[in-house]
Coordinates of C-alpha atoms and ligand atoms in Angstrom, one line a residue:
M49 CA 0.0 0.0 0.0
A50 CA 1.9 2.9 -1.3
T51 CA 0.3 5.4 1.1
Q52 CA 1.9 3.6 4.0
K53 CA 5.3 4.6 2.8
L54 CA 7.0 7.7 4.3
S55 CA 8.4 8.5 0.9
S56 CA 5.0 8.9 -0.6
L57 CA 4.5 11.8 1.8
L58 CA 8.0 13.2 1.2
S59 CA 8.6 12.7 -2.5
V60 CA 8.0 15.5 -4.9
S61 CA 5.6 13.3 -6.9
A62 CA 3.2 12.7 -4.0
T63 CA -0.2 14.1 -4.8
S64 CA -2.8 15.2 -2.3
A65 CA -5.1 12.8 -4.0
S66 CA -2.8 9.8 -3.2
L67 CA -2.5 11.1 0.4
R68 CA -6.3 11.4 0.7
S69 CA -6.5 7.8 -0.2
L70 CA -5.4 7.2 3.4
G71 CA -8.9 8.4 4.3
R72 CA -7.7 11.6 5.8
H73 CA -7.7 15.0 4.0
F74 CA -4.1 15.7 3.9
S75 CA -2.5 18.6 2.2
W76 CA 1.2 19.1 2.4
G77 CA 0.6 22.7 1.9
R78 CA 3.7 23.6 -0.1
G79 CA 3.5 27.4 -0.6
I80 CA 1.0 28.0 2.2
N81 CA 1.7 29.1 5.8
R82 CA 5.3 29.3 4.7
F83 CA 7.7 31.5 6.5
S84 CA 11.4 32.0 6.5
T85 CA 13.3 30.0 9.2
S86 CA 14.4 33.3 10.7
V87 CA 10.9 34.2 11.7
A88 CA 10.2 33.8 15.4
I89 CA 8.1 30.9 16.6
E90 CA 4.6 32.1 17.7
E91 CA 2.8 31.1 20.9
P92 CA 2.3 27.4 21.0
I93 CA -1.0 26.0 19.8
T94 CA -3.0 24.0 22.5
P95 CA -2.8 20.3 21.6
P96 CA -6.2 18.7 20.8
V97 CA -5.8 15.9 23.3
Q98 CA -6.0 15.3 27.1
I99 CA -3.5 13.3 29.1
D100 CA -5.3 10.5 31.0
H101 CA -2.5 7.9 31.4
T102 CA 0.7 8.5 33.3
Q103 CA 1.2 5.3 35.3
L104 CA 3.1 2.1 34.7
L105 CA 1.2 -1.0 33.3
I106 CA 2.1 -4.0 35.4
N107 CA 0.0 -7.3 35.3
G108 CA -3.0 -5.6 33.6
Q109 CA -3.1 -2.8 36.1
F110 CA -2.1 0.9 35.9
V111 CA 0.0 1.5 39.0
D112 CA 2.3 4.1 40.5
A113 CA 6.0 3.3 40.8
A114 CA 6.9 1.3 43.9
S115 CA 9.0 4.3 45.1
G116 CA 6.0 6.7 44.4
K117 CA 8.4 8.8 42.3
T118 CA 7.5 10.6 39.1
F119 CA 9.4 12.5 36.5
P120 CA 8.3 15.3 34.1
T121 CA 8.0 14.8 30.4
L122 CA 8.6 18.1 28.5
D123 CA 7.1 19.9 25.6
P124 CA 10.0 20.5 23.1
R125 CA 8.2 23.6 21.8
T126 CA 8.7 25.4 25.1
G127 CA 10.8 23.2 27.4
E128 CA 7.8 23.3 29.8
V129 CA 6.3 20.3 31.7
I130 CA 3.4 18.5 30.0
A131 CA 2.8 15.9 32.7
H132 CA 4.5 14.0 35.4
V133 CA 4.7 10.2 34.8
S134 CA 5.6 7.3 37.1
E135 CA 9.4 6.7 37.4
G136 CA 9.9 2.9 37.2
D137 CA 13.0 1.5 38.7
T138 CA 14.4 -2.0 39.6
E139 CA 11.6 -3.0 41.9
D140 CA 8.9 -2.1 39.2
V141 CA 10.9 -4.0 36.6
N142 CA 11.1 -7.0 39.0
R143 CA 7.3 -6.9 39.3
A144 CA 6.8 -6.5 35.6
V145 CA 9.1 -9.4 34.8
S146 CA 7.4 -11.7 37.2
A147 CA 4.0 -10.8 35.8
A148 CA 5.4 -11.4 32.3
R149 CA 7.0 -14.7 33.4
K150 CA 3.7 -15.9 35.0
A151 CA 1.7 -15.0 31.9
F152 CA 4.2 -16.9 29.8
D153 CA 4.7 -20.0 32.0
E154 CA 1.2 -20.4 33.4
G155 CA -1.0 -17.8 31.6
P156 CA -3.1 -18.0 28.6
W157 CA -1.0 -16.2 26.0
P158 CA 1.4 -18.9 24.7
K159 CA -1.4 -21.5 25.1
M160 CA -4.0 -19.6 23.2
T161 CA -4.6 -20.7 19.7
P162 CA -2.6 -18.6 17.2
Y163 CA -5.9 -17.5 15.7
E164 CA -7.1 -16.1 19.0
R165 CA -3.8 -14.2 19.4
S166 CA -4.2 -12.9 15.9
R167 CA -7.8 -11.7 16.6
I168 CA -6.6 -9.7 19.7
L169 CA -3.9 -8.0 17.6
F170 CA -6.4 -7.2 14.9
R171 CA -8.8 -5.8 17.5
F172 CA -6.0 -3.7 18.9
A173 CA -5.2 -2.3 15.4
D174 CA -8.9 -1.4 15.0
L175 CA -8.9 0.5 18.3
L176 CA -5.7 2.3 17.4
E177 CA -7.2 3.4 14.1
K178 CA -10.2 4.7 15.9
H179 CA -8.0 6.7 18.2
N180 CA -5.4 7.7 15.5
D181 CA -5.7 11.4 16.0
E182 CA -5.5 11.5 19.8
V183 CA -2.4 9.2 19.7
A184 CA -0.8 11.4 17.0
A185 CA -1.5 14.5 19.1
L186 CA 0.3 12.9 22.1
E187 CA 3.2 12.0 19.9
T188 CA 3.5 15.5 18.5
W189 CA 3.1 17.1 22.0
D190 CA 5.7 14.9 23.6
N191 CA 8.2 14.7 20.7
G192 CA 7.8 17.8 18.6
K193 CA 7.2 16.1 15.2
P194 CA 4.7 17.6 12.8
Y195 CA 1.2 16.6 13.7
E196 CA 0.4 16.0 10.0
Q197 CA 3.3 13.5 9.8
A198 CA 2.2 11.7 12.9
A199 CA -1.5 11.6 12.1
N200 CA -1.3 10.8 8.4
V201 CA 1.7 8.6 8.2
E202 CA 3.3 7.4 11.4
I203 CA 0.3 6.3 13.5
P204 CA -1.4 4.7 10.4
M205 CA 1.9 2.9 9.8
V206 CA 1.8 1.6 13.4
T207 CA -1.7 0.3 12.8
R208 CA -0.6 -1.3 9.5
L209 CA 2.3 -3.0 11.3
F210 CA 0.1 -4.5 13.9
R211 CA -2.2 -5.8 11.2
Y212 CA 0.8 -7.3 9.4
Y213 CA 2.0 -9.2 12.5
A214 CA -1.7 -10.1 13.4
G215 CA -1.7 -11.8 10.1
W216 CA 1.6 -13.8 10.9
A217 CA 0.3 -15.0 14.3
D218 CA -1.4 -18.1 12.8
K219 CA 1.2 -18.7 10.0
I220 CA 4.2 -19.7 12.0
H221 CA 5.4 -23.0 10.8
G222 CA 8.1 -25.5 11.6
L223 CA 9.6 -27.8 9.1
T224 CA 9.8 -31.5 8.3
V225 CA 13.5 -32.3 8.0
P226 CA 14.8 -35.1 5.6
A227 CA 17.5 -36.5 7.9
D228 CA 19.7 -39.5 7.1
G229 CA 18.5 -42.7 8.8
P230 CA 15.2 -44.1 10.1
Y231 CA 14.0 -41.0 11.9
H232 CA 11.0 -38.7 11.6
V233 CA 12.5 -35.2 12.2
Q234 CA 10.6 -32.0 12.6
T235 CA 11.2 -28.5 14.0
L236 CA 8.8 -26.7 16.3
H237 CA 9.0 -22.9 16.3
E238 CA 8.2 -21.8 19.8
P239 CA 8.1 -18.4 21.5
I240 CA 11.3 -17.5 23.5
G241 CA 9.6 -16.3 26.7
V242 CA 9.8 -12.9 28.3
A243 CA 11.0 -10.2 25.9
G244 CA 12.6 -7.0 27.3
Q245 CA 12.3 -4.2 24.9
I246 CA 13.8 -0.7 25.1
V247 CA 12.7 2.0 22.6
P248 CA 14.0 5.6 21.8
W249 CA 12.2 8.9 21.6
N250 CA 12.5 9.7 17.8
F251 CA 9.6 7.4 16.7
P252 CA 8.2 6.4 20.1
L253 CA 5.2 4.4 18.9
L254 CA 6.6 3.2 15.6
M255 CA 9.6 1.6 17.6
Y256 CA 7.0 0.2 20.0
A257 CA 5.2 -1.4 17.1
W258 CA 8.4 -2.8 15.5
K259 CA 9.1 -4.6 18.8
V260 CA 5.7 -5.5 20.3
G261 CA 4.0 -6.6 17.0
P262 CA 6.3 -9.6 16.2
A263 CA 6.9 -10.5 19.9
L264 CA 3.2 -10.9 20.6
A265 CA 2.5 -12.6 17.2
C266 CA 5.0 -15.3 18.2
G267 CA 3.5 -15.8 21.6
N268 CA 6.0 -14.0 23.9
T269 CA 5.3 -11.8 26.8
I270 CA 6.8 -8.4 27.2
V271 CA 8.4 -5.8 29.5
L272 CA 8.8 -2.7 27.5
K273 CA 10.6 0.6 28.6
T274 CA 9.7 3.8 26.8
A275 CA 12.3 6.6 26.4
E276 CA 12.2 9.1 29.2
Q277 CA 11.5 12.0 26.8
T278 CA 8.4 10.4 25.2
P279 CA 6.4 8.1 27.5
L280 CA 2.9 9.3 26.6
S281 CA 1.7 7.6 23.5
A282 CA 2.7 4.1 24.7
M283 CA 0.8 4.6 27.9
Y284 CA -2.3 5.6 25.9
V285 CA -2.2 2.6 23.5
S286 CA -1.3 0.1 26.2
K287 CA -4.8 0.7 27.6
L288 CA -6.2 -0.1 24.1
F289 CA -4.5 -3.4 24.3
L290 CA -6.3 -4.3 27.5
E291 CA -9.6 -3.2 25.8
A292 CA -8.7 -5.5 22.9
G293 CA -8.6 -8.4 25.3
L294 CA -4.9 -8.9 25.9
P295 CA -4.6 -11.0 29.1
P296 CA -3.0 -9.4 32.2
G297 CA 0.8 -9.6 32.3
V298 CA 1.3 -10.2 28.6
L299 CA 2.4 -6.6 27.9
N300 CA 4.0 -4.6 30.8
L301 CA 5.0 -1.0 30.3
I302 CA 7.7 0.8 32.3
S303 CA 8.4 4.5 32.0
G304 CA 11.7 5.5 33.5
F305 CA 15.4 6.2 32.9
G306 CA 18.0 4.1 31.1
P307 CA 20.7 3.5 33.8
T308 CA 17.9 2.4 36.3
A309 CA 14.9 0.9 34.7
G310 CA 16.6 0.1 31.4
A311 CA 19.6 -1.5 32.9
A312 CA 17.3 -3.6 35.2
I313 CA 15.6 -5.1 32.2
C314 CA 18.9 -5.8 30.5
S315 CA 20.4 -7.5 33.6
H316 CA 17.3 -9.5 34.7
M317 CA 17.9 -13.2 34.8
D318 CA 14.2 -13.9 33.9
V319 CA 14.2 -11.8 30.7
D320 CA 14.9 -14.3 27.9
K321 CA 15.5 -11.9 24.9
L322 CA 16.3 -8.2 24.5
A323 CA 15.5 -5.8 21.7
F324 CA 17.0 -2.3 21.8
T325 CA 16.9 0.8 19.5
G326 CA 19.0 3.8 20.3
S327 CA 22.6 5.0 20.3
T328 CA 25.6 2.8 19.6
N329 CA 27.1 3.6 23.0
T330 CA 24.0 2.5 24.9
G331 CA 23.8 -0.5 22.6
K332 CA 27.2 -1.6 23.9
I333 CA 26.0 -1.3 27.5
V334 CA 22.9 -3.3 26.7
L335 CA 25.0 -6.1 25.2
E336 CA 27.4 -6.1 28.1
L337 CA 24.5 -6.3 30.6
A338 CA 23.0 -9.2 28.7
S339 CA 26.3 -11.1 28.6
K340 CA 27.0 -10.5 32.3
S341 CA 23.6 -11.9 33.3
N342 CA 22.0 -14.8 31.4
L343 CA 23.4 -14.5 27.9
K344 CA 20.0 -13.5 26.6
P345 CA 20.1 -12.9 22.8
V346 CA 20.0 -9.2 21.8
T347 CA 18.7 -7.4 18.7
L348 CA 20.3 -4.0 18.3
E349 CA 19.2 -1.2 16.0
L350 CA 21.7 1.7 16.5
G351 CA 23.1 4.8 14.8
G352 CA 24.1 5.5 11.3
K353 CA 26.0 7.9 9.1
S354 CA 24.2 6.9 5.9
P355 CA 25.7 8.0 2.5
I356 CA 23.6 9.2 -0.4
I357 CA 25.4 9.0 -3.8
V358 CA 24.3 11.3 -6.5
C359 CA 25.7 10.3 -9.8
E360 CA 26.4 12.5 -12.8
D361 CA 23.5 11.0 -14.8
A362 CA 20.9 11.4 -11.9
D363 CA 17.6 13.2 -12.1
I364 CA 18.9 16.1 -10.1
D365 CA 15.6 17.5 -8.9
L366 CA 14.5 14.1 -7.7
A367 CA 17.9 13.7 -6.0
V368 CA 17.7 17.1 -4.3
E369 CA 14.2 16.5 -2.9
N370 CA 14.9 13.0 -1.7
A371 CA 18.3 14.0 -0.2
H372 CA 16.5 16.9 1.5
S373 CA 13.9 14.7 3.1
A374 CA 16.4 11.9 3.7
L375 CA 18.2 14.3 6.1
F376 CA 15.6 16.8 7.4
F377 CA 12.7 14.4 7.9
N378 CA 11.7 14.1 11.6
Q379 CA 13.9 17.2 12.4
G380 CA 17.0 15.1 11.2
Q381 CA 16.3 12.7 14.2
C382 CA 16.4 9.4 12.2
C383 CA 18.8 6.6 12.6
C384 CA 18.9 6.2 8.8
A385 CA 19.2 9.9 8.0
G386 CA 21.1 10.5 4.7
S387 CA 23.8 12.5 6.4
R388 CA 26.6 12.3 3.9
T389 CA 25.5 13.4 0.5
F390 CA 28.2 12.5 -2.1
V391 CA 27.6 14.4 -5.4
H392 CA 29.5 13.9 -8.6
E393 CA 31.7 16.9 -9.5
R394 CA 29.9 17.5 -12.8
V395 CA 26.5 18.1 -11.1
Y396 CA 27.8 19.3 -7.8
D397 CA 27.3 23.1 -8.2
E398 CA 23.7 22.6 -9.5
F399 CA 23.0 20.2 -6.7
V400 CA 24.3 22.5 -3.9
E401 CA 22.3 25.5 -5.3
K402 CA 19.1 23.5 -5.4
A403 CA 19.7 21.8 -2.0
K404 CA 20.3 25.2 -0.4
A405 CA 17.1 26.7 -2.1
R406 CA 15.1 23.8 -0.8
A407 CA 16.4 24.1 2.8
L408 CA 15.6 27.8 2.8
K409 CA 12.0 27.0 1.9
R410 CA 11.6 24.4 4.6
V411 CA 8.7 25.4 6.8
V412 CA 9.8 25.4 10.5
G413 CA 7.2 26.1 13.2
D414 CA 4.8 24.9 15.7
P415 CA 4.3 21.2 14.8
F416 CA 0.6 21.5 15.4
K417 CA 0.3 24.1 12.7
K418 CA -0.8 23.0 9.2
G419 CA 1.9 22.9 6.6
V420 CA 4.8 22.8 9.0
E421 CA 7.6 20.5 7.9
Q422 CA 9.9 20.8 10.9
G423 CA 9.2 21.2 14.5
P424 CA 11.6 21.5 17.5
Q425 CA 14.3 19.1 18.3
I426 CA 13.5 16.7 21.2
D427 CA 15.2 18.4 24.1
G428 CA 17.9 20.8 25.3
V429 CA 20.6 18.2 25.3
Q430 CA 20.1 17.4 21.6
F431 CA 19.6 21.0 20.8
K432 CA 23.0 22.0 22.3
K433 CA 24.7 19.0 20.8
I434 CA 23.5 19.9 17.3
L435 CA 24.4 23.6 17.6
S436 CA 27.9 22.5 18.7
Y437 CA 28.3 20.3 15.6
I438 CA 27.2 23.3 13.4
R439 CA 30.0 25.3 15.1
S440 CA 32.4 22.6 14.4
G441 CA 31.4 22.4 10.8
I442 CA 32.1 26.2 10.4
E443 CA 35.3 26.0 12.3
S444 CA 36.6 23.0 10.3
G445 CA 36.1 25.0 7.0
A446 CA 33.0 23.6 5.5
T447 CA 30.9 26.2 3.6
L448 CA 27.6 27.1 5.4
E449 CA 25.0 27.4 2.7
S450 CA 22.0 28.0 4.8
G451 CA 20.8 28.0 8.4
G452 CA 23.4 27.6 11.1
D453 CA 21.5 28.9 14.1
S454 CA 18.5 28.2 16.4
V455 CA 15.0 29.7 15.7
G456 CA 13.1 31.8 18.2
S457 CA 13.8 32.3 21.9
K458 CA 11.7 29.4 23.3
G459 CA 11.9 25.6 22.8
Y460 CA 14.4 23.7 20.7
Y461 CA 14.0 24.9 17.1
I462 CA 17.0 24.8 14.7
Q463 CA 17.3 26.3 11.2
P464 CA 17.5 23.8 8.4
T465 CA 21.3 23.9 7.9
V466 CA 23.2 22.9 4.7
F467 CA 27.0 22.6 4.5
S468 CA 28.9 22.2 1.2
N469 CA 32.6 21.5 0.7
V470 CA 32.5 18.9 3.5
Q471 CA 35.5 16.7 3.8
D472 CA 35.5 13.1 5.0
D473 CA 37.7 13.8 8.1
M474 CA 35.4 16.6 9.5
L475 CA 33.4 15.7 12.6
I476 CA 30.2 16.6 10.8
A477 CA 31.0 13.9 8.2
K478 CA 31.9 11.3 10.8
D479 CA 29.5 11.6 13.7
E480 CA 25.8 11.0 14.0
I481 CA 24.5 14.6 14.5
F482 CA 20.8 13.6 14.7
G483 CA 19.6 17.0 13.7
P484 CA 18.7 19.2 10.7
V485 CA 22.3 19.5 9.3
Q486 CA 23.0 18.3 5.7
S487 CA 26.5 17.7 4.7
I488 CA 27.4 17.7 0.9
L489 CA 30.6 16.2 -0.3
K490 CA 32.1 16.1 -3.8
F491 CA 33.4 12.9 -5.6
Q492 CA 34.9 12.0 -9.0
T493 CA 34.8 8.3 -9.6
L494 CA 32.6 5.4 -8.7
D495 CA 35.5 3.4 -7.1
E496 CA 36.4 6.4 -5.0
V497 CA 32.9 7.1 -3.8
I498 CA 32.4 3.4 -2.9
R499 CA 35.5 3.5 -0.7
R500 CA 34.6 6.7 0.9
A501 CA 30.9 5.8 1.5
N502 CA 32.0 2.5 3.1
A503 CA 34.7 4.2 5.3
S504 CA 32.4 4.5 8.3
R505 CA 31.9 2.6 11.5
Y506 CA 28.2 2.5 10.6
G507 CA 26.3 0.7 7.9
L508 CA 22.6 1.3 8.4
A509 CA 21.3 2.6 5.0
A510 CA 22.4 4.2 1.7
G511 CA 20.8 6.0 -1.2
V512 CA 21.7 5.9 -4.8
F513 CA 20.6 8.3 -7.6
T514 CA 21.4 7.3 -11.2
K515 CA 19.6 6.3 -14.3
N516 CA 22.1 3.7 -15.2
I517 CA 21.1 0.2 -14.2
N518 CA 24.7 -1.0 -14.2
T519 CA 25.8 1.8 -11.8
A520 CA 22.8 1.0 -9.6
N521 CA 23.7 -2.7 -9.5
T522 CA 27.4 -2.0 -8.8
L523 CA 26.6 0.3 -5.9
T524 CA 23.9 -1.9 -4.6
R525 CA 26.4 -4.8 -4.1
A526 CA 29.4 -2.6 -3.1
L527 CA 27.8 -0.5 -0.3
K528 CA 27.9 -2.1 3.2
A529 CA 24.5 -1.2 4.5
G530 CA 21.3 -3.0 5.6
T531 CA 19.0 -1.0 3.2
I532 CA 19.9 0.5 -0.2
W533 CA 17.3 2.9 -1.6
I534 CA 17.7 3.4 -5.4
N535 CA 16.2 6.7 -6.7
C536 CA 14.2 7.1 -3.5
Y537 CA 14.8 7.2 0.3
I538 CA 13.1 6.4 3.5
V539 CA 10.6 4.1 1.9
F540 CA 9.2 2.1 4.8
D541 CA 6.7 -0.7 4.9
A542 CA 5.8 -3.4 7.5
A543 CA 7.2 -6.1 5.2
I544 CA 10.6 -4.6 4.4
P545 CA 13.3 -5.7 6.8
F546 CA 15.4 -3.0 8.5
G547 CA 18.7 -3.2 10.4
G548 CA 22.4 -2.5 10.2
Y549 CA 25.8 -3.7 9.2
K550 CA 28.8 -3.0 11.3
M551 CA 28.2 -0.7 14.4
S552 CA 24.7 0.1 13.2
G553 CA 23.4 -3.1 14.9
H554 CA 22.6 -6.8 15.0
G555 CA 19.7 -8.5 13.3
R556 CA 16.7 -7.2 11.4
E557 CA 13.3 -5.9 12.4
K558 CA 10.1 -5.9 10.4
G559 CA 8.9 -8.3 7.8
I560 CA 9.4 -12.0 8.1
Y561 CA 12.9 -11.4 9.5
S562 CA 11.6 -10.1 12.8
L563 CA 9.9 -13.4 13.6
S564 CA 13.1 -15.3 14.1
N565 CA 14.1 -12.7 16.8
Y566 CA 11.2 -14.0 18.9
L567 CA 11.3 -17.7 18.1
Q568 CA 13.1 -20.7 19.4
V569 CA 13.7 -23.6 17.1
K570 CA 13.2 -27.0 18.7
A571 CA 14.3 -30.1 16.7
V572 CA 12.2 -33.2 17.5
V573 CA 13.5 -36.6 16.4
T574 CA 11.4 -39.8 16.5
P575 CA 12.6 -43.2 15.3
L576 CA 10.6 -44.7 12.5
E577 CA 9.3 -48.2 13.4
N578 CA 9.3 -49.4 9.9
P579 CA 12.4 -48.1 8.0
A580 CA 11.1 -49.7 4.8
W581 CA 8.9 -46.6 4.5
L582 CA 11.7 -44.2 4.9
Ligands
LIG803 P1 20.0 6.4 24.3 O1 20.5 5.3 23.3 O2 20.8 6.5 25.5 O3 18.5 6.1 24.6 C1 17.6 5.1 24.0 C2 17.0 4.3 25.0 O4 17.9 3.6 25.7 C3 16.1 5.1 26.0 O5 14.9 4.4 26.2 C4 17.0 5.2 27.2 O6 16.3 5.3 28.4 C5 17.6 3.8 27.2 N1 18.9 3.7 27.9 C6 19.8 4.6 28.1 N2 20.9 4.2 28.9 C7 20.5 2.9 29.1 C8 21.2 1.8 29.9 N3 22.3 2.0 30.6 N4 20.7 0.6 30.0 C9 19.5 0.4 29.2 N5 18.8 1.3 28.6 C10 19.3 2.5 28.5 O7 20.0 7.7 23.3 P2 19.8 9.2 23.8 O8 20.7 9.5 24.9 O9 18.4 9.5 23.9 O10 20.4 9.9 22.4 C11 21.8 10.1 22.2 C12 22.1 9.9 20.8 O11 21.7 8.5 20.4 C13 21.3 10.7 19.7 O12 21.9 11.9 19.6 C14 21.4 9.9 18.5 O13 22.7 10.1 17.9 C15 21.4 8.5 19.0 N6 20.0 7.9 18.9 C16 19.8 7.0 17.9 C17 18.5 6.5 17.8 C18 18.2 5.5 16.7 O14 17.1 5.5 16.2 N7 19.1 4.7 16.3 C19 17.4 6.9 18.7 C20 17.7 7.8 19.7 C21 19.0 8.2 19.8
LIG804 MG1 8.5 14.9 25.9

């Protein structure tokens, strides 16, 4: 379904008719409500939603943290408190894990028929669809992403993903194995047990879906920790899970901090599997905690510094628009952001001019306002970090083509920033900035750009713009990355696997590939009584 793909929203060819086919009247609004990025941000718009859920979910009950503590979640538009939510810690994680353990070992979930599990997941997806706009508003309020993006693309993608995995729940098959000798051999694909899942703040509910969907479809139970910056949407939808008939203890939700609640999940001896999305540094800690406890298997989806290669024969307008959204989408806070744009020397000047013009037109503003393409960064920490990378780009001699500063006096808004003449050894070309900072580099030959594109500790994604099938095929095979987008970027779908090479992570999420993260394979061998029928 094309409309579920982010690129359909982002690409220049997207029409409002195709977006309306989502069932929502979406207008990207190019040319309307547009203001220069230097214009101050107005008073924040009141979000169209109330906050009703701020507690932990343990064993089917919404409860306060054992310590009684709470912590504030902030509005990135102002830095002000939206709500105080329960601060889970080790004792809450222990309770949640024992509820999940009981629900797995004794409870109905793994024992239900796959069809019954599938029906609960479908019912949840229906409820989520019904509450799409409230959930999207919570996501925007807590994270700062444009409401139109959340309501028209992201939350519908979450619903789609749950339907995709609901469809898998009753299609998980083992094999019959043709072994040598008089034996009947089969494999059973069984759920692993209690899954510990830790998600980041950049796509709070989408990352929840990538993890919860396959884990539940395979019959596991869950303890999930949200990111401390964005706890609200998961709290809201977890109530919908109870309404959909999910038995108590199957999905437990902890809000809290990484070094306390997060580490308690990773170290727990009764957690059988871990899935983590976040920074590479925290990924290393997660892996270490898993190895120091019970050697639980770990799926990691980490950072990136993904290259985009614009060849001399590329459709330049297509490349400019895609490279723009590849970097600036979600305020630049994407693990797969196209953050090193290599452009062939023959089309370099034209590309830089057009990339700059596009960035200058980017609509920055209150994410609840129609037509806004870019809201604030998530918090003050990221805001300062991004501004310091911008300073480092200027100091290291890259050419600042646009932006370079914050916007307004409140909140965490940053101008869409474009650097040209970026060199491989500059910090802005090496580190994951996770902000609206595009780096454009020049190349001459294919061999050279392959070597430079691969000279990174990351390997999450890559983009290629060319009209030549042989160039596309060469780059597809030569680039060391988990996803290669040819003449497009950020095309996501529930069925397309996602994950990284090198320090971008271990394993794949989404599609059929995610099922194996949540299944054990048991070989069953039975002697055949009458070998004559072998
Ligand atoms: P982070 O990796 O520390 O946080 C992600 C999740 O891990 C959160 O839920 C956090 O509470 C949890 N966590 C933190 N420390 C933990 C620990 N010791 N044990 C268990 N869980 C722990 O990322 P952070 O600090 O929010 O952002 C820093 C940088 O990470 C960003 O600037 C960006 O470069 C990168 N990042 C990458 C993401 C991706 O999608 N790959 C998402 C978020 C951040
Ligand atoms: Mg927040």
